[in-house]
Amino acid sequence: MQSPFPGMDPFIEARGEWDDFQRKLVGAIGSAIGSLLPEGYLCRIANRVYFESLPEFEGQPRLHDTAARELKYVEWYLDIKRVQDSQRPVVTTIEVLSQQNKWPGRVGWNEYQHKRDYLFCGAANLVEMDLIRGGVRPPMKENLPDSPYYILVFRKEQSPLASVYPAYSTVRLPVVPIPLLAGDSDMVLELQPLVDDVFQKSRYHRDMHYEKTIPNLRPDEQELLQKYLERM
């Protein structure tokens, strides 16, 4: 069954399915890009691993086992590399933000900010997809669009400038340009079909409980959802 939202379904995040969805979406994007890349490029899934300390609360027994006080996180992203170069340098990184990436002060935030700053210095292109509402958006010198979601495309040749595309739940997600090396044409990523395919194959509709509202829905989202429920 399809989502009632033609764009990004906010219930995926609200119902605690984001980690599962994010991993599957990264894989789907990688498969789509890999089949369309021009000769001389390849796309690979990569990951970063880090540990977050568990918060200790007053009255809670103190844990002495270090492993028991930390959670391991593995975050998946995509690297597009140049094949002709023996070092296979990263040309473009594609990130679908996790909830940890939007939690200031946590290891996941710091790890991503270090990588982001490095890329913004001109190390490689970056495509950053923020498809979750919770948390704090990564900092930019200028305000990001007043939309629930956004997609940022940074080209190292145009540093420090970047293009930002607003994204919504009530309209289809934007088509995303994927920059390669200067002189090569952008790839065009149709994101919405991939999001829809992951949603349907994962059968998320079984756990969305659309009849039970979630906080911070926009009026247009509430209206769309109400029409969907009336058709059920």
Coordinates of C-alpha atoms in Angstrom, one line a residue:
M1 CA 0.0 0.0 0.0
Q2 CA 1.2 3.5 -0.8
S3 CA 1.7 6.3 1.6
P4 CA -1.1 9.0 1.6
F5 CA 1.6 11.6 1.2
P6 CA 2.9 12.2 -2.4
G7 CA 6.2 13.5 -1.0
M8 CA 7.9 12.5 2.3
D9 CA 5.8 10.7 4.8
P10 CA 6.3 12.3 8.2
F11 CA 4.8 9.3 10.0
I12 CA 7.9 7.2 9.2
E13 CA 10.0 9.3 11.5
A14 CA 7.2 9.7 14.1
R15 CA 6.6 6.0 14.4
G16 CA 10.2 5.2 15.0
E17 CA 11.0 3.6 11.6
W18 CA 13.6 6.2 10.4
D19 CA 16.7 4.1 11.0
D20 CA 15.3 1.2 9.0
F21 CA 14.0 3.5 6.2
Q22 CA 17.3 5.5 6.0
R23 CA 19.4 2.4 5.5
K24 CA 17.1 1.1 2.8
L25 CA 16.9 4.4 1.0
V26 CA 20.7 4.8 0.9
G27 CA 20.9 1.3 -0.7
A28 CA 18.1 2.2 -3.2
I29 CA 19.8 5.5 -4.2
G30 CA 23.1 3.6 -4.6
S31 CA 21.6 1.1 -6.9
A32 CA 19.8 3.7 -9.0
I33 CA 22.9 5.8 -9.4
G34 CA 25.2 2.9 -10.0
S35 CA 23.1 1.8 -13.0
L36 CA 23.2 5.3 -14.6
L37 CA 26.7 6.5 -13.9
P38 CA 28.8 7.4 -17.0
E39 CA 31.9 5.3 -17.8
G40 CA 34.7 6.1 -15.5
Y41 CA 32.7 6.4 -12.3
L42 CA 31.5 4.0 -9.7
C43 CA 29.2 4.3 -6.6
R44 CA 29.9 2.5 -3.3
I45 CA 28.2 2.3 0.0
A46 CA 30.4 3.5 2.9
N47 CA 29.9 3.9 6.6
R48 CA 31.2 5.6 9.7
V49 CA 31.1 4.0 13.1
Y50 CA 31.0 5.8 16.4
F51 CA 29.9 5.3 20.0
E52 CA 27.5 7.5 22.0
S53 CA 27.6 7.4 25.7
L54 CA 24.3 6.6 27.4
P55 CA 23.0 9.4 29.7
E56 CA 23.1 8.6 33.4
F57 CA 20.1 9.7 35.5
E58 CA 19.9 10.5 39.2
G59 CA 19.1 7.4 41.2
Q60 CA 20.2 5.1 38.4
P61 CA 22.7 2.4 39.4
R62 CA 26.1 3.4 38.0
L63 CA 27.4 1.1 35.3
H64 CA 31.1 0.1 35.5
D65 CA 31.2 -1.8 32.2
T66 CA 32.3 0.7 29.5
A67 CA 30.6 -1.3 26.7
A68 CA 27.3 -1.3 28.7
R69 CA 27.4 2.6 28.9
E70 CA 27.8 3.1 25.2
L71 CA 25.7 2.6 22.1
K72 CA 27.4 1.7 18.7
Y73 CA 26.1 3.6 15.7
V74 CA 26.7 2.7 12.1
E75 CA 25.7 5.4 9.5
W76 CA 25.6 4.6 5.8
Y77 CA 26.2 7.0 3.0
L78 CA 27.3 6.9 -0.7
D79 CA 30.6 7.8 -2.3
I80 CA 30.9 8.3 -6.1
K81 CA 34.5 7.7 -7.1
R82 CA 36.6 8.2 -10.2
V83 CA 37.8 4.9 -11.6
Q84 CA 40.6 6.1 -13.9
D85 CA 42.6 7.4 -11.0
S86 CA 44.6 4.7 -9.2
Q87 CA 43.7 6.2 -5.9
R88 CA 40.0 6.3 -6.8
P89 CA 39.3 9.6 -5.1
V90 CA 35.8 10.5 -3.9
V91 CA 34.1 12.8 -6.3
T92 CA 30.7 13.2 -4.6
T93 CA 29.3 12.1 -1.3
I94 CA 25.6 11.6 -0.8
E95 CA 24.3 11.7 2.8
V96 CA 20.8 11.0 4.0
L97 CA 20.9 12.6 7.5
S98 CA 20.3 10.4 10.5
Q99 CA 18.6 11.6 13.7
Q100 CA 22.0 11.5 15.4
N101 CA 23.4 14.0 12.8
K102 CA 20.8 16.6 14.0
W103 CA 21.5 16.4 17.8
P104 CA 24.0 19.1 18.7
G105 CA 26.7 18.1 21.1
R106 CA 26.4 14.4 20.4
V107 CA 29.1 12.3 18.7
G108 CA 26.9 11.8 15.6
W109 CA 26.5 15.5 15.2
N110 CA 30.2 16.2 15.7
E111 CA 31.3 13.4 13.3
Y112 CA 29.1 14.7 10.6
Q113 CA 30.0 18.3 11.1
H114 CA 33.7 17.5 10.8
K115 CA 33.1 15.7 7.5
R116 CA 30.8 18.5 6.2
D117 CA 33.3 21.2 7.0
Y118 CA 36.0 19.2 5.2
L119 CA 33.9 18.8 2.1
F120 CA 32.9 22.5 2.2
C121 CA 36.6 23.4 1.9
G122 CA 36.5 21.9 -1.6
A123 CA 37.5 18.3 -0.9
A124 CA 34.5 16.8 -2.9
N125 CA 30.9 17.5 -3.9
L126 CA 28.2 16.9 -1.4
V127 CA 24.5 16.0 -1.7
E128 CA 22.8 16.3 1.7
M129 CA 19.3 15.1 2.1
D130 CA 17.5 16.1 5.3
L131 CA 14.2 14.2 5.2
I132 CA 13.5 14.3 9.0
R133 CA 11.8 17.0 11.0
G134 CA 13.3 16.4 14.4
G135 CA 16.5 17.9 15.7
V136 CA 18.5 20.9 14.6
R137 CA 19.5 21.4 11.0
P138 CA 23.2 21.6 10.1
P139 CA 24.4 25.2 10.3
M140 CA 24.6 27.4 7.2
K141 CA 25.6 31.1 6.8
E142 CA 22.2 31.8 5.2
N143 CA 18.8 30.5 6.4
L144 CA 17.6 27.3 4.9
P145 CA 14.1 27.3 3.4
D146 CA 11.1 27.2 5.6
S147 CA 10.1 23.8 4.5
P148 CA 9.8 20.5 6.5
Y149 CA 12.7 19.0 4.5
Y150 CA 15.4 20.1 2.1
I151 CA 18.1 18.8 -0.2
L152 CA 21.4 20.6 -0.5
V153 CA 23.8 20.3 -3.5
F154 CA 27.3 21.6 -3.0
R155 CA 29.8 21.7 -5.8
K156 CA 33.4 22.0 -4.8
E157 CA 34.1 24.3 -7.8
Q158 CA 31.5 26.8 -6.5
S159 CA 32.6 26.7 -2.8
P160 CA 31.4 28.1 -0.5
L161 CA 28.1 28.4 -2.4
A162 CA 25.4 25.6 -2.5
S163 CA 22.0 25.1 -4.0
V164 CA 19.2 24.2 -1.7
Y165 CA 15.9 22.6 -2.8
P166 CA 12.9 22.7 -0.4
A167 CA 11.0 19.4 0.0
Y168 CA 7.5 18.7 1.4
S169 CA 5.2 15.8 2.2
T170 CA 2.3 17.2 0.2
V171 CA 4.1 17.4 -3.2
R172 CA 6.6 15.1 -4.9
L173 CA 10.2 15.3 -3.7
P174 CA 12.4 17.3 -6.1
V175 CA 14.5 15.8 -8.8
V176 CA 18.1 15.9 -7.5
P177 CA 21.1 16.9 -9.6
I178 CA 24.1 14.7 -8.7
P179 CA 27.3 16.6 -9.6
L180 CA 30.3 14.8 -10.9
L181 CA 33.7 16.2 -12.0
A182 CA 33.8 19.6 -13.7
G183 CA 33.2 19.1 -17.4
D184 CA 30.9 16.1 -16.9
S185 CA 27.1 16.6 -16.9
D186 CA 25.2 16.1 -13.7
M187 CA 23.3 12.9 -13.1
V188 CA 19.6 13.3 -12.5
L189 CA 18.2 11.4 -9.5
E190 CA 14.4 10.7 -9.4
L191 CA 14.1 10.5 -5.6
Q192 CA 10.4 10.1 -5.2
P193 CA 10.1 6.7 -6.9
L194 CA 12.8 5.4 -4.7
V195 CA 11.1 6.6 -1.5
D196 CA 7.8 5.1 -2.7
D197 CA 9.4 1.8 -3.5
V198 CA 11.1 1.5 -0.1
F199 CA 7.8 2.4 1.6
Q200 CA 5.8 -0.2 -0.2
K201 CA 8.3 -3.0 -0.1
S202 CA 8.9 -2.5 3.7
R203 CA 5.1 -2.5 4.3
Y204 CA 5.4 0.5 6.6
H205 CA 1.7 1.3 6.2
R206 CA 1.0 -1.5 8.7
D207 CA 2.7 0.5 11.5
M208 CA 1.9 4.1 10.6
H209 CA -1.5 4.3 12.3
Y210 CA -2.6 7.4 10.4
E211 CA -5.8 7.7 12.4
K212 CA -3.6 8.7 15.4
T213 CA -2.3 12.2 14.7
I214 CA 1.3 13.3 15.3
P215 CA 2.6 16.7 16.5
N216 CA 3.5 19.6 14.2
L217 CA 1.6 18.6 11.1
R218 CA 1.1 21.5 8.8
P219 CA -2.5 22.5 7.9
D220 CA -2.1 21.3 4.3
E221 CA -0.8 18.0 5.6
Q222 CA -3.6 17.6 8.0
E223 CA -6.1 18.2 5.2
L224 CA -4.5 15.7 2.9
L225 CA -4.4 13.1 5.7
Q226 CA -8.1 13.7 6.5
K227 CA -9.1 13.1 2.9
Y228 CA -7.1 9.9 2.9
L229 CA -8.7 8.6 6.1
E230 CA -12.2 9.4 4.7
R231 CA -11.5 7.2 1.7
M232 CA -10.4 4.3 3.8

